[in-house]
């Protein structure tokens, strides 16, 4: 039979020197409200000026992208509670409707405000103050309104701990704040039930626990921690304890069942964790045991020495240990110590034993044993569990400065050790808040602490990539600034791949940068091929393989145009074929032709937007910028040739300089041919054959991409563009036929017209007219459907006007085909 604590006695033992809260005690409930508010805003007030940062777009509309759920506003309650909470474009995961609904309310109230991110930060800081207030109230209930100084010290230690900076600063982590608030309310309600014997409080406790889980499952351990509180801090009957535990466990089961019943679940949208997040997902239970011990050690270490802090502790940043590593045994030793102390104080109901058990239960789900989390380690994972740590530290301080606690006043004996902790914590937290100002500021600061993290390097790279893409789209920075962003992104992607060479998204993203900004389709292709080798179902990598093959074919198509193509079916000179392929790649002719083609397109655009006086400057500047991207162009004096002839070219017209580009490419090619003593005539069939190989590879890759993403119509558009550029009319016909077959319920006027154009280019006039007629019929049907609608949107009105113009143009075009004019 367990030892009983007489009701209404002081804690931690009967007739202890910890007395009641006297009228002169400093730490009253009213005082602690202001203390908690003051700490929250002194420590985190400077975070209110921050913008959006890590993963905020998952929960609310940011300056980068909208969030569909939060933009539903207050009226979106039903949708928010019946769907996944997070969507990142590839996966739907997690269910945290209470947190998401808080952002929906925000959107309704402040969607037009430029200060919306600052309002979000203000709310987070305010919620943190609420947690401090509720924690003090709970501790006073546990201590039966005695030991107010001890309760206050626990709360102060909790609120000043720098490890909480992630939860408060990261808007997305409001789910952690709300979850703990409701968990504390559940505990308070449970003790109201116990102390007042009113069942309504137990029902209220159950409701708060459900709200806690609906905010985030982090505080699931409270299902056990609350019964543990009853054991440590009240007289109890086993029947009551078992009733409480059974009720809470029933809540968990009911929560899972009801969630799956009401949610519109998509089985294909299950969260998949990558190795760079937490490789322990690939481990078996026995293999994770060493990391369980080491993870607990890491959390205790970081609570004692919270420096340096980082937003990410995944692959490369946190070592993976097994039973052969000393870190494992350090963790085992710590666990033995903690469990021994907890066992020793358990039956005597010592406060330190409760604190240890609170910590161990609180951190259990994040310790990588049963269910590995999104990261090997995370500061947010220890948020609630740190209450147990602070209880233990406060208890040790109580043993050291017992008289100060008994007096219940603020005196130098208590203030001095507190200030020795408060001041460095304040300084560090204020600085840490600044790091969270934006994604980029956070990533650049923390990379110094986690240089070996593949994920951290990748995230910095993606920030530079986004900036480069924005400059390219908006044209709001110089070419040098643009390429600095590109090169920085490439560097960090390279560092990430050096840590983890099979990082599929990094392989793809690095390839995209080389493809887009350096026109290096060959190196990009190698990266894309590697990405789909790692993951054969990686749609983005497969699509970019197709794009790269098509671009390589396009370069050879341009070469054919300046030296003449060949329809020869004669056997190829295999030795010469290998020699040419090697020279073509080594001299980066594919890259040169792509850059000069871009130069041509730029000139056409310049001629529309600049006067003749400005045109020369724009052409020379662009020639200088583009020539910097290719060693071949630098060595062949592309800039000098374009600069010397620009006046002559412009005097003729912009077409003059375009002709000059073609001549430059021809001269460059002939120099290569002469230098290597190759017959240009013999190269024609080789060039045509190599072009066809790339086209066939592009077709195969596009076909695989369609299989990987059957509903993506955009892939057909991309494929169609290349077929048209390469004059591959049979390919164009097959693309449109596949689209018509795949989407039979749509209007296919555009597809029929494309097929008609392809047949016309293939000299099949009758076939062309047949498909033009199908296109007309499809457009007329679509037009009639729109016309009959009682109300049409602006988009539908624009479409109706477009259809009228298309039908008029098509009628005239058909007549010209019939008359033989085309």
Tab-separated table of N, CA, C and O in Angstrom, residues 457-473 479 481-497 504-528 538 540-541 544-545 547-548 551 590-591 594-595 598 626 629:
chain	number	residue	atom	x	y	z
A	457	UNK	N	22.233	23.306	-45.640
A	457	UNK	CA	22.866	23.854	-46.844
A	457	UNK	C	21.857	23.970	-47.983
A	457	UNK	O	21.853	24.939	-48.742
A	458	UNK	N	21.005	22.961	-48.079
A	458	UNK	CA	19.985	22.973	-49.127
A	458	UNK	C	19.017	24.135	-48.955
A	458	UNK	O	18.604	24.774	-49.932
A	459	UNK	N	18.640	24.429	-47.723
A	459	UNK	CA	17.658	25.481	-47.479
A	459	UNK	C	18.227	26.864	-47.788
A	459	UNK	O	17.509	27.735	-48.300
A	460	UNK	N	19.505	27.079	-47.510
A	460	UNK	CA	20.125	28.349	-47.908
A	460	UNK	C	20.167	28.448	-49.425
A	460	UNK	O	19.862	29.481	-50.017
A	461	UNK	N	20.557	27.337	-50.063
A	461	UNK	CA	20.620	27.313	-51.522
A	461	UNK	C	19.267	27.655	-52.136
A	461	UNK	O	19.190	28.420	-53.106
A	462	UNK	N	18.203	27.118	-51.556
A	462	UNK	CA	16.869	27.371	-52.113
A	462	UNK	C	16.474	28.840	-51.962
A	462	UNK	O	15.779	29.389	-52.819
A	463	UNK	N	16.941	29.498	-50.873
A	463	UNK	CA	16.650	30.919	-50.701
A	463	UNK	C	17.311	31.741	-51.802
A	463	UNK	O	16.687	32.623	-52.400
A	464	UNK	N	18.592	31.460	-52.074
A	464	UNK	CA	19.281	32.175	-53.148
A	464	UNK	C	18.646	31.863	-54.502
A	464	UNK	O	18.549	32.734	-55.371
A	465	UNK	N	18.210	30.625	-54.690
A	465	UNK	CA	17.573	30.250	-55.948
A	465	UNK	C	16.273	31.031	-56.151
A	465	UNK	O	16.002	31.528	-57.257
A	466	UNK	N	15.457	31.144	-55.108
A	466	UNK	CA	14.218	31.896	-55.199
A	466	UNK	C	14.488	33.365	-55.521
A	466	UNK	O	13.766	33.986	-56.319
A	467	UNK	N	15.533	33.924	-54.909
A	467	UNK	CA	15.887	35.318	-55.184
A	467	UNK	C	16.323	35.492	-56.636
A	467	UNK	O	15.961	36.476	-57.296
A	468	UNK	N	17.100	34.522	-57.140
A	468	UNK	CA	17.544	34.586	-58.530
A	468	UNK	C	16.362	34.502	-59.491
A	468	UNK	O	16.278	35.260	-60.468
A	469	UNK	N	15.438	33.592	-59.205
A	469	UNK	CA	14.259	33.438	-60.059
A	469	UNK	C	13.406	34.711	-60.049
A	469	UNK	O	12.847	35.106	-61.070
A	470	UNK	N	13.315	35.350	-58.887
A	470	UNK	CA	12.529	36.584	-58.781
A	470	UNK	C	13.175	37.706	-59.591
A	470	UNK	O	12.479	38.475	-60.270
A	471	UNK	N	14.512	37.809	-59.540
A	471	UNK	CA	15.222	38.829	-60.327
A	471	UNK	C	15.027	38.570	-61.813
A	471	UNK	O	14.781	39.487	-62.599
A	472	UNK	N	15.136	37.308	-62.209
A	472	UNK	CA	14.947	36.962	-63.617
A	472	UNK	C	13.538	37.337	-64.096
A	472	UNK	O	13.364	37.836	-65.201
A	473	UNK	N	12.562	37.113	-63.239
A	473	UNK	CA	11.166	37.388	-63.613
A	473	UNK	C	10.873	38.881	-63.640
A	473	UNK	O	10.220	39.379	-64.570
A	479	UNK	N	22.659	42.198	-63.811
A	479	UNK	CA	23.080	40.854	-64.185
A	479	UNK	C	24.081	40.310	-63.178
A	479	UNK	O	24.031	39.126	-62.814
A	481	UNK	N	24.357	41.015	-59.963
A	481	UNK	CA	23.640	40.625	-58.741
A	481	UNK	C	22.917	39.309	-58.958
A	481	UNK	O	22.937	38.416	-58.098
A	482	UNK	N	22.294	39.182	-60.118
A	482	UNK	CA	21.589	37.941	-60.449
A	482	UNK	C	22.532	36.746	-60.391
A	482	UNK	O	22.229	35.732	-59.740
A	483	UNK	N	23.689	36.860	-61.023
A	483	UNK	CA	24.605	35.723	-61.084
A	483	UNK	C	25.274	35.459	-59.738
A	483	UNK	O	25.654	34.322	-59.448
A	484	UNK	N	25.394	36.489	-58.892
A	484	UNK	CA	25.885	36.255	-57.525
A	484	UNK	C	24.914	35.376	-56.761
A	484	UNK	O	25.326	34.464	-56.018
A	485	UNK	N	23.624	35.629	-56.937
A	485	UNK	CA	22.600	34.789	-56.294
A	485	UNK	C	22.691	33.359	-56.823
A	485	UNK	O	22.620	32.389	-56.062
A	486	UNK	N	22.814	33.234	-58.155
A	486	UNK	CA	22.886	31.916	-58.776
A	486	UNK	C	24.103	31.155	-58.269
A	486	UNK	O	24.008	29.982	-57.885
A	487	UNK	N	25.247	31.821	-58.249
A	487	UNK	CA	26.482	31.149	-57.830
A	487	UNK	C	26.443	30.774	-56.354
A	487	UNK	O	26.959	29.720	-55.961
A	488	UNK	N	25.846	31.620	-55.530
A	488	UNK	CA	25.713	31.283	-54.107
A	488	UNK	C	24.829	30.058	-53.934
A	488	UNK	O	25.126	29.167	-53.134
A	489	UNK	N	23.747	30.019	-54.693
A	489	UNK	CA	22.849	28.859	-54.628
A	489	UNK	C	23.563	27.589	-55.078
A	489	UNK	O	23.470	26.546	-54.425
A	490	UNK	N	24.291	27.683	-56.182
A	490	UNK	CA	25.036	26.518	-56.677
A	490	UNK	C	26.045	26.026	-55.652
A	490	UNK	O	26.233	24.815	-55.467
A	491	UNK	N	26.702	26.969	-54.977
A	491	UNK	CA	27.712	26.610	-53.975
A	491	UNK	C	27.092	25.826	-52.827
A	491	UNK	O	27.600	24.767	-52.428
A	492	UNK	N	25.975	26.317	-52.299
A	492	UNK	CA	25.352	25.631	-51.161
A	492	UNK	C	24.743	24.294	-51.574
A	492	UNK	O	24.760	23.339	-50.796
A	493	UNK	N	24.199	24.223	-52.804
A	493	UNK	CA	23.713	22.923	-53.281
A	493	UNK	C	24.878	21.934	-53.412
A	493	UNK	O	24.738	20.757	-53.091
A	494	UNK	N	26.001	22.435	-53.873
A	494	UNK	CA	27.176	21.570	-54.003
A	494	UNK	C	27.629	21.064	-52.642
A	494	UNK	O	27.977	19.888	-52.484
A	495	UNK	N	27.621	21.959	-51.648
A	495	UNK	CA	28.006	21.544	-50.297
A	495	UNK	C	27.026	20.523	-49.731
A	495	UNK	O	27.430	19.570	-49.062
A	496	UNK	N	25.770	20.714	-50.001
A	496	UNK	CA	24.749	19.777	-49.537
A	496	UNK	C	24.943	18.410	-50.179
A	496	UNK	O	24.863	17.376	-49.500
A	497	UNK	N	25.226	18.400	-51.475
A	497	UNK	CA	25.415	17.131	-52.188
A	497	UNK	C	26.716	16.449	-51.787
A	497	UNK	O	26.824	15.223	-51.867
A	504	UNK	N	17.803	13.985	-53.841
A	504	UNK	CA	17.177	14.100	-55.153
A	504	UNK	C	16.725	15.520	-55.489
A	504	UNK	O	16.915	15.998	-56.620
A	505	UNK	N	16.129	16.226	-54.548
A	505	UNK	CA	15.653	17.583	-54.849
A	505	UNK	C	16.817	18.531	-55.081
A	505	UNK	O	16.735	19.444	-55.909
A	506	UNK	N	17.933	18.328	-54.366
A	506	UNK	CA	19.114	19.163	-54.586
A	506	UNK	C	19.743	18.884	-55.945
A	506	UNK	O	20.209	19.800	-56.631
A	507	UNK	N	19.785	17.621	-56.337
A	507	UNK	CA	20.291	17.273	-57.663
A	507	UNK	C	19.458	17.987	-58.723
A	507	UNK	O	19.994	18.570	-59.675
A	508	UNK	N	18.164	17.944	-58.557
A	508	UNK	CA	17.267	18.585	-59.516
A	508	UNK	C	17.423	20.102	-59.501
A	508	UNK	O	17.533	20.735	-60.556
A	509	UNK	N	17.450	20.699	-58.318
A	509	UNK	CA	17.519	22.152	-58.219
A	509	UNK	C	18.836	22.709	-58.740
A	509	UNK	O	18.868	23.763	-59.386
A	510	UNK	N	19.935	21.999	-58.453
A	510	UNK	CA	21.223	22.444	-58.991
A	510	UNK	C	21.202	22.354	-60.518
A	510	UNK	O	21.710	23.234	-61.223
A	511	UNK	N	20.594	21.287	-61.019
A	511	UNK	CA	20.458	21.147	-62.463
A	511	UNK	C	19.625	22.262	-63.070
A	511	UNK	O	19.948	22.784	-64.143
A	512	UNK	N	18.556	22.653	-62.394
A	512	UNK	CA	17.691	23.731	-62.888
A	512	UNK	C	18.480	25.032	-63.012
A	512	UNK	O	18.318	25.782	-63.988
A	513	UNK	N	19.329	25.326	-62.036
A	513	UNK	CA	20.137	26.547	-62.087
A	513	UNK	C	21.108	26.519	-63.270
A	513	UNK	O	21.258	27.514	-63.990
A	514	UNK	N	21.777	25.394	-63.462
A	514	UNK	CA	22.720	25.277	-64.587
A	514	UNK	C	21.971	25.361	-65.915
A	514	UNK	O	22.458	25.973	-66.878
A	515	UNK	N	20.824	24.750	-65.980
A	515	UNK	CA	19.981	24.747	-67.183
A	515	UNK	C	19.497	26.160	-67.494
A	515	UNK	O	19.567	26.631	-68.630
A	516	UNK	N	18.998	26.845	-66.483
A	516	UNK	CA	18.319	28.131	-66.683
A	516	UNK	C	19.281	29.290	-66.868
A	516	UNK	O	19.080	30.139	-67.745
A	517	UNK	N	20.329	29.349	-66.050
A	517	UNK	CA	21.175	30.542	-66.029
A	517	UNK	C	22.521	30.366	-66.735
A	517	UNK	O	23.118	31.354	-67.161
A	518	UNK	N	23.012	29.124	-66.827
A	518	UNK	CA	24.285	28.885	-67.515
A	518	UNK	C	24.102	28.149	-68.843
A	518	UNK	O	25.087	27.914	-69.536
A	519	UNK	N	22.881	27.774	-69.178
A	519	UNK	CA	22.588	27.068	-70.426
A	519	UNK	C	23.420	25.789	-70.556
A	519	UNK	O	23.689	25.332	-71.667
A	520	UNK	N	23.798	25.231	-69.415
A	520	UNK	CA	24.645	24.034	-69.424
A	520	UNK	C	23.747	22.803	-69.329
A	520	UNK	O	23.606	22.169	-68.290
A	521	UNK	N	23.142	22.469	-70.463
A	521	UNK	CA	22.156	21.387	-70.478
A	521	UNK	C	22.784	20.026	-70.235
A	521	UNK	O	22.126	19.132	-69.698
A	522	UNK	N	24.048	19.873	-70.601
A	522	UNK	CA	24.680	18.567	-70.453
A	522	UNK	C	24.957	18.242	-68.990
A	522	UNK	O	24.627	17.148	-68.510
A	523	UNK	N	25.552	19.184	-68.259
A	523	UNK	CA	25.801	18.936	-66.831
A	523	UNK	C	24.483	18.852	-66.071
A	523	UNK	O	24.337	18.036	-65.156
A	524	UNK	N	23.528	19.693	-66.467
A	524	UNK	CA	22.209	19.640	-65.831
A	524	UNK	C	21.576	18.268	-66.059
A	524	UNK	O	20.987	17.687	-65.141
A	525	UNK	N	21.722	17.740	-67.267
A	525	UNK	CA	21.147	16.432	-67.595
A	525	UNK	C	21.723	15.338	-66.708
A	525	UNK	O	20.994	14.456	-66.235
A	526	UNK	N	23.021	15.391	-66.447
A	526	UNK	CA	23.643	14.397	-65.564
A	526	UNK	C	23.030	14.451	-64.167
A	526	UNK	O	22.799	13.410	-63.530
A	527	UNK	N	22.767	15.658	-63.689
A	527	UNK	CA	22.164	15.811	-62.364
A	527	UNK	C	20.720	15.307	-62.354
A	527	UNK	O	20.293	14.626	-61.417
A	528	UNK	N	19.966	15.637	-63.396
A	528	UNK	CA	18.578	15.167	-63.476
A	528	UNK	C	18.519	13.641	-63.555
A	528	UNK	O	17.677	13.011	-62.907
A	538	UNK	N	10.425	10.243	-59.364
A	538	UNK	CA	10.608	11.672	-59.136
A	538	UNK	C	10.222	12.444	-60.404
A	538	UNK	O	10.985	12.547	-61.349
A	540	UNK	N	9.672	15.667	-61.160
A	540	UNK	CA	10.394	16.871	-61.550
A	540	UNK	C	11.705	16.525	-62.247
A	540	UNK	O	12.066	17.121	-63.264
A	541	UNK	N	12.419	15.529	-61.686
A	541	UNK	CA	13.679	15.119	-62.295
A	541	UNK	C	13.469	14.529	-63.681
A	541	UNK	O	14.221	14.814	-64.619
A	544	UNK	N	12.632	17.261	-66.214
A	544	UNK	CA	13.806	18.047	-66.559
A	544	UNK	C	14.799	17.256	-67.406
A	544	UNK	O	15.546	17.850	-68.189
A	545	UNK	N	14.819	15.934	-67.258
A	545	UNK	CA	15.581	15.108	-68.196
A	545	UNK	C	15.045	15.317	-69.610
A	545	UNK	O	15.805	15.527	-70.560
A	547	UNK	N	13.341	17.882	-70.764
A	547	UNK	CA	13.672	19.236	-71.217
A	547	UNK	C	15.113	19.328	-71.696
A	547	UNK	O	15.408	19.969	-72.712
A	548	UNK	N	16.022	18.702	-70.960
A	548	UNK	CA	17.443	18.782	-71.306
A	548	UNK	C	17.741	18.049	-72.609
A	548	UNK	O	18.496	18.548	-73.451
A	551	UNK	N	16.535	20.259	-75.327
A	551	UNK	CA	17.413	21.411	-75.533
A	551	UNK	C	18.702	21.015	-76.263
A	551	UNK	O	19.207	21.775	-77.103
A	590	UNK	N	26.912	22.954	-77.599
A	590	UNK	CA	25.507	22.977	-77.220
A	590	UNK	C	25.192	24.199	-76.374
A	590	UNK	O	24.127	24.823	-76.488
A	591	UNK	N	26.130	24.556	-75.508
A	591	UNK	CA	25.965	25.709	-74.637
A	591	UNK	C	26.112	27.012	-75.436
A	591	UNK	O	25.337	27.957	-75.271
A	594	UNK	N	23.077	27.677	-77.536
A	594	UNK	CA	21.941	28.067	-76.688
A	594	UNK	C	22.067	29.518	-76.251
A	594	UNK	O	21.080	30.268	-76.244
A	595	UNK	N	23.298	29.936	-75.897
A	595	UNK	CA	23.498	31.319	-75.438
A	595	UNK	C	23.296	32.294	-76.587
A	595	UNK	O	22.652	33.343	-76.436
A	598	UNK	N	19.692	32.684	-77.234
A	598	UNK	CA	19.092	33.571	-76.250
A	598	UNK	C	19.417	35.029	-76.574
A	598	UNK	O	18.573	35.920	-76.422
A	626	UNK	N	26.238	37.716	-71.441
A	626	UNK	CA	26.077	36.324	-71.874
A	626	UNK	C	27.416	35.664	-72.183
A	626	UNK	O	27.585	34.468	-71.928
A	629	UNK	N	29.229	33.648	-69.500
A	629	UNK	CA	28.703	32.359	-69.083
A	629	UNK	C	29.387	31.190	-69.783
A	629	UNK	O	29.140	30.043	-69.431
